[in-house]
CSV table of C-alpha atoms and ligand atoms in Angstrom, one decimal:
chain,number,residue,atom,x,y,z
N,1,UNK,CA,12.0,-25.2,1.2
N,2,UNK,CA,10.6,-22.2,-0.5
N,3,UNK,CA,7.3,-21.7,-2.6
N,4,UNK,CA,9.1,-21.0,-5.7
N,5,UNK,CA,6.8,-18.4,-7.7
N,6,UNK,CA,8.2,-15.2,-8.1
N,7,UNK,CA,4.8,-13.5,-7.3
N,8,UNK,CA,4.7,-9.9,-6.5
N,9,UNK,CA,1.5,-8.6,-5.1
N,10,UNK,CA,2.3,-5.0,-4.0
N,11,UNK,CA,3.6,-2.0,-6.0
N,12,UNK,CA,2.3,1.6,-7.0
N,13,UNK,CA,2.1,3.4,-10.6
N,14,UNK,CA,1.7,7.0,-11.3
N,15,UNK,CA,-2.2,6.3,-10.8
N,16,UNK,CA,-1.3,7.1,-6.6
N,17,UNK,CA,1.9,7.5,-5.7
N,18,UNK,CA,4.3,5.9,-7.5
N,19,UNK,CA,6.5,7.5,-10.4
N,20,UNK,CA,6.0,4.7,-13.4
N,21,UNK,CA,3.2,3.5,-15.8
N,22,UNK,CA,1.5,0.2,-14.8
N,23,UNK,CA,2.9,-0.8,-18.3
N,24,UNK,CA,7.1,0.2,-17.4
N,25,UNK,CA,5.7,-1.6,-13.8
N,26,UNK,CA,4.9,-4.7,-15.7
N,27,UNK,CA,8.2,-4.8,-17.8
N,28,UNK,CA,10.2,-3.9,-14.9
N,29,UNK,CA,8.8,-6.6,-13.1
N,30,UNK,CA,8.8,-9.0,-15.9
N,31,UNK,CA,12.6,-8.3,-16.1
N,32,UNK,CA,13.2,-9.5,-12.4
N,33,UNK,CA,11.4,-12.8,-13.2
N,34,UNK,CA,8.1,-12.2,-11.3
N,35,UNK,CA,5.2,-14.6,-12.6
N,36,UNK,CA,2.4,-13.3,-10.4
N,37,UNK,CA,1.9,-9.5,-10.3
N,38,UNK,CA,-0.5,-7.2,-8.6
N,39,UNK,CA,-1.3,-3.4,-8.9
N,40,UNK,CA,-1.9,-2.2,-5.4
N,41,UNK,CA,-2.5,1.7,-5.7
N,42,UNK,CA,-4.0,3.2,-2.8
N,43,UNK,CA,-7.4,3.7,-2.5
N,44,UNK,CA,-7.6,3.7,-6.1
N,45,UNK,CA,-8.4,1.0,-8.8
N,46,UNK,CA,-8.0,3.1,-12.1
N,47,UNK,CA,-4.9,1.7,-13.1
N,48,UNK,CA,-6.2,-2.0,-13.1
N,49,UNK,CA,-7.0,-2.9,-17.0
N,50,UNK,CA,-3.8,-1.3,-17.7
N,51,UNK,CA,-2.5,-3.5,-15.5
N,52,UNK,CA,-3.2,-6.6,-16.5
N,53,UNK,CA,-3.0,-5.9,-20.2
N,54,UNK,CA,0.3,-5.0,-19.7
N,55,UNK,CA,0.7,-8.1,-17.4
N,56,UNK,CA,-0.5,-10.7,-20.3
N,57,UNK,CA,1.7,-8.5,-22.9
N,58,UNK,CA,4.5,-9.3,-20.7
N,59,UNK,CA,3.6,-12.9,-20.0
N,60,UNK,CA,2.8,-12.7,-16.3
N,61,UNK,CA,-0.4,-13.9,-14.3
N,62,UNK,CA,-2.1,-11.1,-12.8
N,63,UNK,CA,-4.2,-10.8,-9.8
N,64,UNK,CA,-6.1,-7.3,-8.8
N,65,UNK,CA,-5.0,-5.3,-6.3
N,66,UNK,CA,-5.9,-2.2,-3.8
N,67,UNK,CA,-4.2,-0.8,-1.1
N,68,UNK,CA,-6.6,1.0,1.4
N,69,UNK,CA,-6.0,3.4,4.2
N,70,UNK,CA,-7.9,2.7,7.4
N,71,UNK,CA,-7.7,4.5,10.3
N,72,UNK,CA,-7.7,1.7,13.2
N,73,UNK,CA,-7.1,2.9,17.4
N,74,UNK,CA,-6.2,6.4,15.8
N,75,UNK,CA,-3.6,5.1,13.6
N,76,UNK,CA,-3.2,4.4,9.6
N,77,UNK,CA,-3.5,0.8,8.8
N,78,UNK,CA,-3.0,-0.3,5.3
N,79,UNK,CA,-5.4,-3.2,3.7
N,80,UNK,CA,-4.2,-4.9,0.4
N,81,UNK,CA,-7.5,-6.2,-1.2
N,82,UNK,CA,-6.3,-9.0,-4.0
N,83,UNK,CA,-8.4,-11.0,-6.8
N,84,UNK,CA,-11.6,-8.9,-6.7
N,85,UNK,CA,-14.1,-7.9,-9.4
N,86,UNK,CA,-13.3,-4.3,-10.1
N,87,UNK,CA,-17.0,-3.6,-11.2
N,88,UNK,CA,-18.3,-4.6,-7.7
N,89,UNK,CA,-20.2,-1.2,-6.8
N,90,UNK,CA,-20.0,-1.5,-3.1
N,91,UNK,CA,-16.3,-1.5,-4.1
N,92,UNK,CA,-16.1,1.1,-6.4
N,93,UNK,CA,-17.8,3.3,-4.1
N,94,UNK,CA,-16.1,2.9,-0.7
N,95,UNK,CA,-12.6,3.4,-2.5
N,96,UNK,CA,-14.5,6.8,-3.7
N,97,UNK,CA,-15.5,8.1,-0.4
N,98,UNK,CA,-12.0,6.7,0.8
N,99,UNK,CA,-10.1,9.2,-1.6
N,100,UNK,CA,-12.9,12.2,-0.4
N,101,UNK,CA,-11.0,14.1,1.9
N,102,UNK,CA,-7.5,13.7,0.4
N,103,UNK,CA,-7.7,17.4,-1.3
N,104,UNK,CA,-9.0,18.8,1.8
N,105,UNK,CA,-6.5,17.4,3.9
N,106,UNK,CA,-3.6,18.5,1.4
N,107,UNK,CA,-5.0,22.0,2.1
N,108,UNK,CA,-4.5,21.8,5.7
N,109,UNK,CA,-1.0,20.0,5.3
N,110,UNK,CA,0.3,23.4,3.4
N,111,UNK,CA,-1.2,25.2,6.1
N,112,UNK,CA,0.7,23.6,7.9
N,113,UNK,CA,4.1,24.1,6.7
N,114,UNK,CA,3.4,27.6,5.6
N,115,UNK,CA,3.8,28.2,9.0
N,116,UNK,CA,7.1,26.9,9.2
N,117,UNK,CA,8.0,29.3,6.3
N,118,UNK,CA,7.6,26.8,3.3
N,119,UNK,CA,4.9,28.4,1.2
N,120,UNK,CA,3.4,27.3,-1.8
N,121,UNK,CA,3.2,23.4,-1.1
N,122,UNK,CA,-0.1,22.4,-2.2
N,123,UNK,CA,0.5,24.1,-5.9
N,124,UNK,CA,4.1,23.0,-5.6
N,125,UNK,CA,2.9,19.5,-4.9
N,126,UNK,CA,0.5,19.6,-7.5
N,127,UNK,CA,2.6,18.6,-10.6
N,128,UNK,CA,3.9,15.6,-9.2
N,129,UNK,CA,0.2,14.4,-8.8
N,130,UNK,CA,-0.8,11.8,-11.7
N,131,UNK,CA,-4.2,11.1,-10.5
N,132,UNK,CA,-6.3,14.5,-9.0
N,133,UNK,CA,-8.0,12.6,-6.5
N,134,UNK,CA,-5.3,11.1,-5.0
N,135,UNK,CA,-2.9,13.5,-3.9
N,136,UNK,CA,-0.8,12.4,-0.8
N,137,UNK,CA,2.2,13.1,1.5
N,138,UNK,CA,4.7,11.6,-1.2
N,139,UNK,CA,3.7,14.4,-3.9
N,140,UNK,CA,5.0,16.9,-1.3
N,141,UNK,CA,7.9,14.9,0.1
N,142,UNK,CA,8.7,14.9,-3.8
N,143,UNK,CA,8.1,18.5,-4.0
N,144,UNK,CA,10.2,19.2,-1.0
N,145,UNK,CA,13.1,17.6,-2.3
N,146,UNK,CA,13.1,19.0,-5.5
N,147,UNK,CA,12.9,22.7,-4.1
N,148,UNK,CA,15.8,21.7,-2.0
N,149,UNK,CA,14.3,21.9,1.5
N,150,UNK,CA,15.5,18.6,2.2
N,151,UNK,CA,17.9,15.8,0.9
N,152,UNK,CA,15.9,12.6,0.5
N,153,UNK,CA,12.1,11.9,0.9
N,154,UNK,CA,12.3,9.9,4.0
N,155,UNK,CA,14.1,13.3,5.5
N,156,UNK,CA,10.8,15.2,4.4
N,157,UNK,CA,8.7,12.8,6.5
N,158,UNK,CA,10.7,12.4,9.0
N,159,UNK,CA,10.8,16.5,9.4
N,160,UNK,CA,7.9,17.3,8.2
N,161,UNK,CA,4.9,15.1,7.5
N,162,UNK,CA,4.8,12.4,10.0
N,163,UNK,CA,2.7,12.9,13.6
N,164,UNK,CA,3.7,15.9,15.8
N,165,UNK,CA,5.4,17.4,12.7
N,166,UNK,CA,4.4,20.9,10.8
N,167,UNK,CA,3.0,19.6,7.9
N,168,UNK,CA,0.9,16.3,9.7
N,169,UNK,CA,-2.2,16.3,9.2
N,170,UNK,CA,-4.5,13.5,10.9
N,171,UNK,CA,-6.5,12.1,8.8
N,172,UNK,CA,-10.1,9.9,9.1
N,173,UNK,CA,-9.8,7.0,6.8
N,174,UNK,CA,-11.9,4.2,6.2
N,175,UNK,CA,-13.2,1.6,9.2
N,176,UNK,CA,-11.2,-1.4,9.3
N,177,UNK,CA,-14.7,-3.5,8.8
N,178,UNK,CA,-15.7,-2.2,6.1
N,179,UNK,CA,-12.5,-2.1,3.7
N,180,UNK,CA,-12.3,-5.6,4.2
N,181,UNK,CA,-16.1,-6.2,3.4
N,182,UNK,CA,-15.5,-4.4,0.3
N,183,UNK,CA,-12.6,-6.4,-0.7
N,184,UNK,CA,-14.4,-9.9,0.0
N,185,UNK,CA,-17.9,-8.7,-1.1
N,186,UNK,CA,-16.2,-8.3,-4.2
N,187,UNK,CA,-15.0,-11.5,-4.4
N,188,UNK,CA,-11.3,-11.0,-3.5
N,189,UNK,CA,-8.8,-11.6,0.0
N,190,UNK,CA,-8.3,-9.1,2.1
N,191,UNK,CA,-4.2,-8.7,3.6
N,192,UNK,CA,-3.4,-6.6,6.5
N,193,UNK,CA,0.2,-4.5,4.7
N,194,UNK,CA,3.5,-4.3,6.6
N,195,UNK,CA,2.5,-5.1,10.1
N,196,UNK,CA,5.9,-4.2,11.4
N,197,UNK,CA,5.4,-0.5,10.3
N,198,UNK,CA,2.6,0.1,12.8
N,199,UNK,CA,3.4,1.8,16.2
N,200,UNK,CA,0.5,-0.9,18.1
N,201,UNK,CA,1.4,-1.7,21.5
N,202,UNK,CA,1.3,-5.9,21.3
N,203,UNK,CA,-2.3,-5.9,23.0
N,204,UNK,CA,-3.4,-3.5,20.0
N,205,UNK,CA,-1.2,-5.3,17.2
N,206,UNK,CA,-3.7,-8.3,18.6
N,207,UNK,CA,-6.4,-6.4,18.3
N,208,UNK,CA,-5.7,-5.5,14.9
N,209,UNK,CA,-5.3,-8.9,14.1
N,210,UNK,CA,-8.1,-10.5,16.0
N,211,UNK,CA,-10.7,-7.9,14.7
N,212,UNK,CA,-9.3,-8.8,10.8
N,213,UNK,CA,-10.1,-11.9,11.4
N,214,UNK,CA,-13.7,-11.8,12.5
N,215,UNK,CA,-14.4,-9.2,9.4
N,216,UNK,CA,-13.4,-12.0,7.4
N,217,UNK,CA,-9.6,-11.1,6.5
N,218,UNK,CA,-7.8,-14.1,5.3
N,219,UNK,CA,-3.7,-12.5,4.6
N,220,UNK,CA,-1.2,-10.7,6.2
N,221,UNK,CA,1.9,-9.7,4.6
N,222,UNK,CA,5.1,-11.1,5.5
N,223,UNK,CA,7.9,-10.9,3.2
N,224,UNK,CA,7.8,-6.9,2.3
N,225,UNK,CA,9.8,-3.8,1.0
N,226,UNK,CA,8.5,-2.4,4.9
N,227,UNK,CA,10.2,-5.8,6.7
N,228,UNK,CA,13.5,-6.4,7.8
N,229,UNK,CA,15.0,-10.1,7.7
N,230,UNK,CA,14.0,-10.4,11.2
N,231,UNK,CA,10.4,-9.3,10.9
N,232,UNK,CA,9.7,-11.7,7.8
N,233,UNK,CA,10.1,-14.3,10.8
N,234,UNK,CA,8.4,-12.5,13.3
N,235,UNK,CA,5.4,-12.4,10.9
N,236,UNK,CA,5.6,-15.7,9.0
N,237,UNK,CA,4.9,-17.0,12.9
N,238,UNK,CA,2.0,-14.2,13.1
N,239,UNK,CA,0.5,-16.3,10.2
N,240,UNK,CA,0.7,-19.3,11.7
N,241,UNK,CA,-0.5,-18.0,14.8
N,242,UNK,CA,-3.8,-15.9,13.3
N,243,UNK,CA,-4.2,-19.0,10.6
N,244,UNK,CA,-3.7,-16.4,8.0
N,245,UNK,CA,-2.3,-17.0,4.8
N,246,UNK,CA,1.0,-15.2,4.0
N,247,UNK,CA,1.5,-12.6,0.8
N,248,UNK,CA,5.0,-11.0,-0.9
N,249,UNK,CA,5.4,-7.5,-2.3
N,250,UNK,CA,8.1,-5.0,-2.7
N,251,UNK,CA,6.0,-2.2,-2.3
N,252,UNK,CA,8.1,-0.7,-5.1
N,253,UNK,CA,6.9,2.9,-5.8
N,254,UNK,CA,10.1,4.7,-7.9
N,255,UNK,CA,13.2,3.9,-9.3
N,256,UNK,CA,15.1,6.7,-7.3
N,257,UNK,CA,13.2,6.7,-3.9
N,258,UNK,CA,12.6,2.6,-3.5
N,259,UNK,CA,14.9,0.3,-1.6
N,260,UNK,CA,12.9,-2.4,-2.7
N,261,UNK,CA,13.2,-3.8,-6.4
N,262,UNK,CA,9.9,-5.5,-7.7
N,263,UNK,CA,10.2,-8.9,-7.6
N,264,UNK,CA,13.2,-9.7,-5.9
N,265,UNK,CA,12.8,-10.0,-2.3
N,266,UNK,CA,13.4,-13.8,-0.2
N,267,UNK,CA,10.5,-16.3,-1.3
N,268,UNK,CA,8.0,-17.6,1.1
N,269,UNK,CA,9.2,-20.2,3.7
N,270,UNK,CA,7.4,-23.8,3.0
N,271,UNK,CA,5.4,-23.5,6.4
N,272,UNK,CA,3.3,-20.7,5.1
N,273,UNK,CA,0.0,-21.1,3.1
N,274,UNK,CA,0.8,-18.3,0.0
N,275,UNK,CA,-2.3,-16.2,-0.5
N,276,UNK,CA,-2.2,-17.1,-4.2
N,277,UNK,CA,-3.3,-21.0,-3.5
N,278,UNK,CA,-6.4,-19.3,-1.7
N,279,UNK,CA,-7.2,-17.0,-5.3
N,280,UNK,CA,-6.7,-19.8,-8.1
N,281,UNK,CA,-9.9,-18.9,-9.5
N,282,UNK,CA,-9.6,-15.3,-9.6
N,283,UNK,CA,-5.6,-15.1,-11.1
N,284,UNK,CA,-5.8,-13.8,-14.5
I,1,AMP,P1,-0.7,9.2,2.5
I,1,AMP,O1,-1.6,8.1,2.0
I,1,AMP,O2,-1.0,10.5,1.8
I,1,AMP,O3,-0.8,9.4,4.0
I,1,AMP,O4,0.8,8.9,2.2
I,1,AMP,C1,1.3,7.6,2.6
I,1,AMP,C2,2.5,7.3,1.7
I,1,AMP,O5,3.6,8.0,2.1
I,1,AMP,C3,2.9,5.8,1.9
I,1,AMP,O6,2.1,5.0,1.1
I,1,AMP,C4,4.3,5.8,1.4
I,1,AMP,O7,4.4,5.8,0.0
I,1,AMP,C5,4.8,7.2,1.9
I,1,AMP,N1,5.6,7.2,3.1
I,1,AMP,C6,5.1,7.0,4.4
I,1,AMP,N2,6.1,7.1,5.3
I,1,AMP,C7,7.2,7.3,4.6
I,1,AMP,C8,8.6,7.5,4.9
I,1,AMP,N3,9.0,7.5,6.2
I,1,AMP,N4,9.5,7.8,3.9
I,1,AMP,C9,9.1,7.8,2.7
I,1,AMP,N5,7.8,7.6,2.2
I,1,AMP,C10,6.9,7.4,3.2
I,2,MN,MN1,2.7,5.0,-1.1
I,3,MN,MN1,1.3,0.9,2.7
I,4,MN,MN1,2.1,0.4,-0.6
């Protein structure tokens, strides 16, 4: 037995990283059946009235979304924050801070590959950037492939942007405690993103988990763009394990660049507790 909504509760628009509208998101999404959608742009909830305007126009329930870097044991951990007031000010503020050093850090990432002999990455970048705040590693992997360095984005991080490589840049994100305070401060549930993308050791992947869980976290994600058939097991037992609730999302960010499409990924097994029956109140 499966939990038979269609929901989809993690994708980006143009307002981060992704290449569509929150209102093509919504039709595309719509035209794959999905009933429950989420916005989850990182670090950034600008996009979220458009979102759920275009989600009613489309007939879909909508629930908010986030997706929030974290820096956790010196690595990036993803948060997806769902069903919260996007007025909340403690909110609205730590997402702020969170995007702060994302212009800085592009700086240093051209440095970076200058030094290889790519030149010119930051403005090269630049026009692939819908939102100024929130310029990140997939605006130059863009740029990079379409200046012909290399072949595909996952070749550009893979070469160039991911640890130990020229254009990496380390970056300090936001405390693991305090994204998910913001998220259930302001009323929504917190989800720790693609577990199985994180390079944890199995004492620090309990770590990560245990410390989630005493912050107040309440999801994990376990059917994902980011998870293979085996690790949508692997983490529907996580959730049973943790007492966590389980959440489904493509991750969808482009037509050309995702393997994912919205809304069609394996449903949730029966043994899980979806995070949607914990957010009734707060689905739109
Ligand atoms: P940033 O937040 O600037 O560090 O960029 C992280 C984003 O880069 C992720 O949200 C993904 O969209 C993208 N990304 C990370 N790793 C890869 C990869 N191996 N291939 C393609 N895109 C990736
Ligand atoms: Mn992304
Ligand atoms: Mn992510
Ligand atoms: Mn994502």
């Amino acid at each position: 037995m499966t939990h038979p909504l269609n929901a989809d509760l993690h994708c980006h628009s143009v307002v981060s990283d992704g290449t569509l509208t929150p209102e093509a998101l919504a039709e595309r999404a719509r035209g794959n059946g999905v009933e429950l959608w989420a916005l989850t742009d990182h670090d950034e909830i600008g996009g979220q009235a458009r979102a759920l305007a275009a989600a009613h126009a489309q007939g879909m329930k909508y629930l908010t979304g986030v997706e929030i870097s974290v820096t956790f044991i010196g690595q990036t951990v993803h948060i997806v924050g769902l069903g919260f007031d996007v007025n909340n000010e403690a909110l609205v503020q730590g997402l702020r801070a969170t995007r702060g050093g994302r212009t800085h850090r592009a700086r240093e990432m051209a440095e970076g590959l200058a030094t290889v002999g790519i030149k010119g990455a930051f403005e090269g970048a630049l026009p692939y950037v819908g939102n100024p705040e929130l310029i990140s590693r997939t605006h130059f992997a863009r740029f990079l492939v379409e200046s012909g360095v290399c072949r595909d984005t996952a070749e550009v991080f893979r070469k160039y942007l991911t640890e130990g490589k020229p254009g990496y840049v380390p970056h300090r994100w936001a405390e693991l405690k305090d994204a998910v305070t913001w998220i259930t401060q302001a009323g929504g549930v917190a989800v720790i993103a693609h577990p199985a993308r994180y390079k944890f050791t199995p004492n620090q992947e309990f770590a990560l988990f245990t410390e989630f869980k005493g912050h107040g976290g309440q999801g994990v994600e376990v059917v994902t763009g980011s998870h293979s058939a085996a690790e949508f097991v692997t983490y529907a037992h996580t959730a049973q394990e943790f007492g966590l609730a389980a959440s489904r999302g493509s991750d969808f960010h482009s037509p050309l660049e995702s393997h994912t499409e919205l809304g069609t990924l394996p449903l949730l097994s029966s043994e899980l507790t979806p995070v949607w029956e914990l957010l009734g109140h707060r689905i739109q």
